[in-house]
Coordinates of C-alpha atoms in Angstrom, one line a residue:
R18 CA 86.2 113.0 128.9
E19 CA 85.1 109.8 126.7
L20 CA 82.7 112.2 124.5
L21 CA 85.6 114.0 123.7
L22 CA 88.0 110.6 122.8
F23 CA 85.3 109.7 120.8
L24 CA 85.0 112.9 118.7
F25 CA 88.8 112.5 118.3
S26 CA 88.9 109.3 117.3
L27 CA 86.0 110.2 114.7
S28 CA 88.0 113.0 113.4
V29 CA 91.1 110.9 112.8
S30 CA 89.2 108.2 111.3
S31 CA 87.4 110.3 108.9
A32 CA 90.5 111.8 107.8
I33 CA 91.9 111.3 104.0
M34 CA 94.3 108.4 103.8
C35 CA 96.4 108.7 100.7
Y36 CA 99.7 107.1 99.3
V37 CA 102.7 109.5 99.8
C38 CA 105.9 109.2 97.9
H39 CA 108.3 110.6 95.5
S40 CA 110.2 108.5 92.9
D41 CA 113.4 110.6 93.5
Y42 CA 113.6 109.5 97.0
N43 CA 112.0 106.2 96.9
N44 CA 112.0 103.8 93.4
D45 CA 108.9 101.9 95.4
C46 CA 106.7 104.9 94.5
W47 CA 106.3 103.5 91.3
E48 CA 104.7 99.9 91.8
N49 CA 105.1 99.0 95.5
Y50 CA 103.9 102.2 97.0
E51 CA 101.3 100.3 99.4
G52 CA 103.7 100.8 102.2
T53 CA 103.6 104.4 102.2
E54 CA 99.8 105.2 102.9
K55 CA 99.7 108.0 105.4
G56 CA 96.4 110.3 107.0
C57 CA 96.6 113.6 105.8
E58 CA 96.8 116.0 108.3
R59 CA 95.9 119.7 108.1
K60 CA 98.1 122.2 106.5
N61 CA 98.4 125.9 106.3
I62 CA 98.3 127.1 102.8
N63 CA 98.3 130.6 102.1
G64 CA 97.7 131.4 105.3
E65 CA 94.5 129.4 105.9
R66 CA 94.4 125.7 107.3
L67 CA 92.9 123.4 105.1
A68 CA 91.8 119.8 105.5
A69 CA 92.9 117.5 102.8
I70 CA 90.1 117.2 100.2
G71 CA 91.6 114.0 98.2
C72 CA 94.8 112.9 96.8
R73 CA 97.0 113.3 94.0
T74 CA 99.5 111.6 91.5
L75 CA 101.8 113.8 89.7
R76 CA 103.9 111.9 86.7
I77 CA 107.0 114.2 85.1
T78 CA 108.5 112.9 82.2
H79 CA 111.7 114.9 80.9
G80 CA 113.2 113.1 77.8
E81 CA 114.1 109.4 79.0
E82 CA 113.8 110.3 82.8
R83 CA 110.7 110.2 84.3
S84 CA 109.1 110.8 88.5
I85 CA 106.1 110.0 90.1
I86 CA 104.9 112.1 93.0
R87 CA 101.6 110.7 95.6
E88 CA 100.7 113.2 98.0
C89 CA 97.4 114.8 99.7
A90 CA 95.9 117.3 98.0
Y91 CA 94.3 120.6 99.4
T92 CA 93.1 122.6 96.6
G93 CA 91.7 121.8 93.5
E94 CA 89.5 119.3 91.9
D95 CA 89.2 116.0 90.4
V96 CA 91.0 115.2 87.2
D97 CA 91.6 111.9 85.6
D98 CA 95.3 112.4 83.6
K99 CA 95.6 115.8 82.4
V100 CA 98.6 115.9 80.4
T101 CA 100.6 119.3 80.1
R102 CA 103.5 119.9 77.6
M103 CA 105.8 121.7 80.0
S104 CA 108.5 122.4 77.2
N105 CA 109.9 120.4 74.2
K106 CA 110.9 117.7 76.4
L107 CA 109.1 118.0 79.3
Y108 CA 105.6 116.8 80.2
R109 CA 103.5 116.6 83.2
S110 CA 100.5 114.1 83.8
Y111 CA 98.5 114.8 86.8
T112 CA 95.6 112.9 88.4
Q113 CA 93.4 114.3 91.7
C114 CA 90.6 112.2 93.3
S115 CA 88.5 112.9 96.4
K116 CA 88.6 109.4 97.9
S117 CA 91.1 107.8 100.5
K118 CA 93.9 105.9 98.8
C119 CA 92.8 106.8 95.4
N120 CA 96.3 107.5 94.1
S121 CA 96.6 104.3 93.7
S122 CA 97.9 103.5 90.1
S123 CA 97.0 100.0 87.9
S124 CA 99.0 99.0 84.6
F125 CA 96.3 100.2 82.5
F126 CA 96.2 103.7 83.9
S127 CA 100.2 103.4 83.6
L128 CA 99.8 102.2 80.6
F129 CA 97.3 105.0 79.5
S130 CA 99.2 107.6 81.2
L131 CA 102.2 106.5 78.9
G132 CA 100.5 106.1 75.7
S133 CA 98.9 109.8 76.4
L134 CA 102.7 111.2 76.9
L135 CA 103.4 109.8 73.4
L136 CA 100.5 111.1 71.7
F137 CA 101.0 114.2 73.1
A138 CA 104.3 114.5 72.3
L139 CA 103.7 113.4 68.5
F140 CA 101.5 116.8 68.6

């Protein structure tokens, strides 16, 4: 019985922790997201039960409007600030990383992302 409890505690402690929030529902998701960390639970994706492989941050800009989503990542690979132009004024900046709570941001990263979006919009 103690062995089962020990193994369970190992599986829980080894689970990836990510910041999980959406700025459309929580304005603190931009800057004060530290209280949003959660353990990433297994998730059914395409009929397969997957463990989280990392964390991701998605920034969406549409003209003057912007959103940020921080979440657990179950598929994909590490990407550092990939910017995609979705339409005329719609841009997506995507980052994925493979460590716990790696979907935080710094002022440098935020400025870099904004600069990338502006540079991308010019071309």
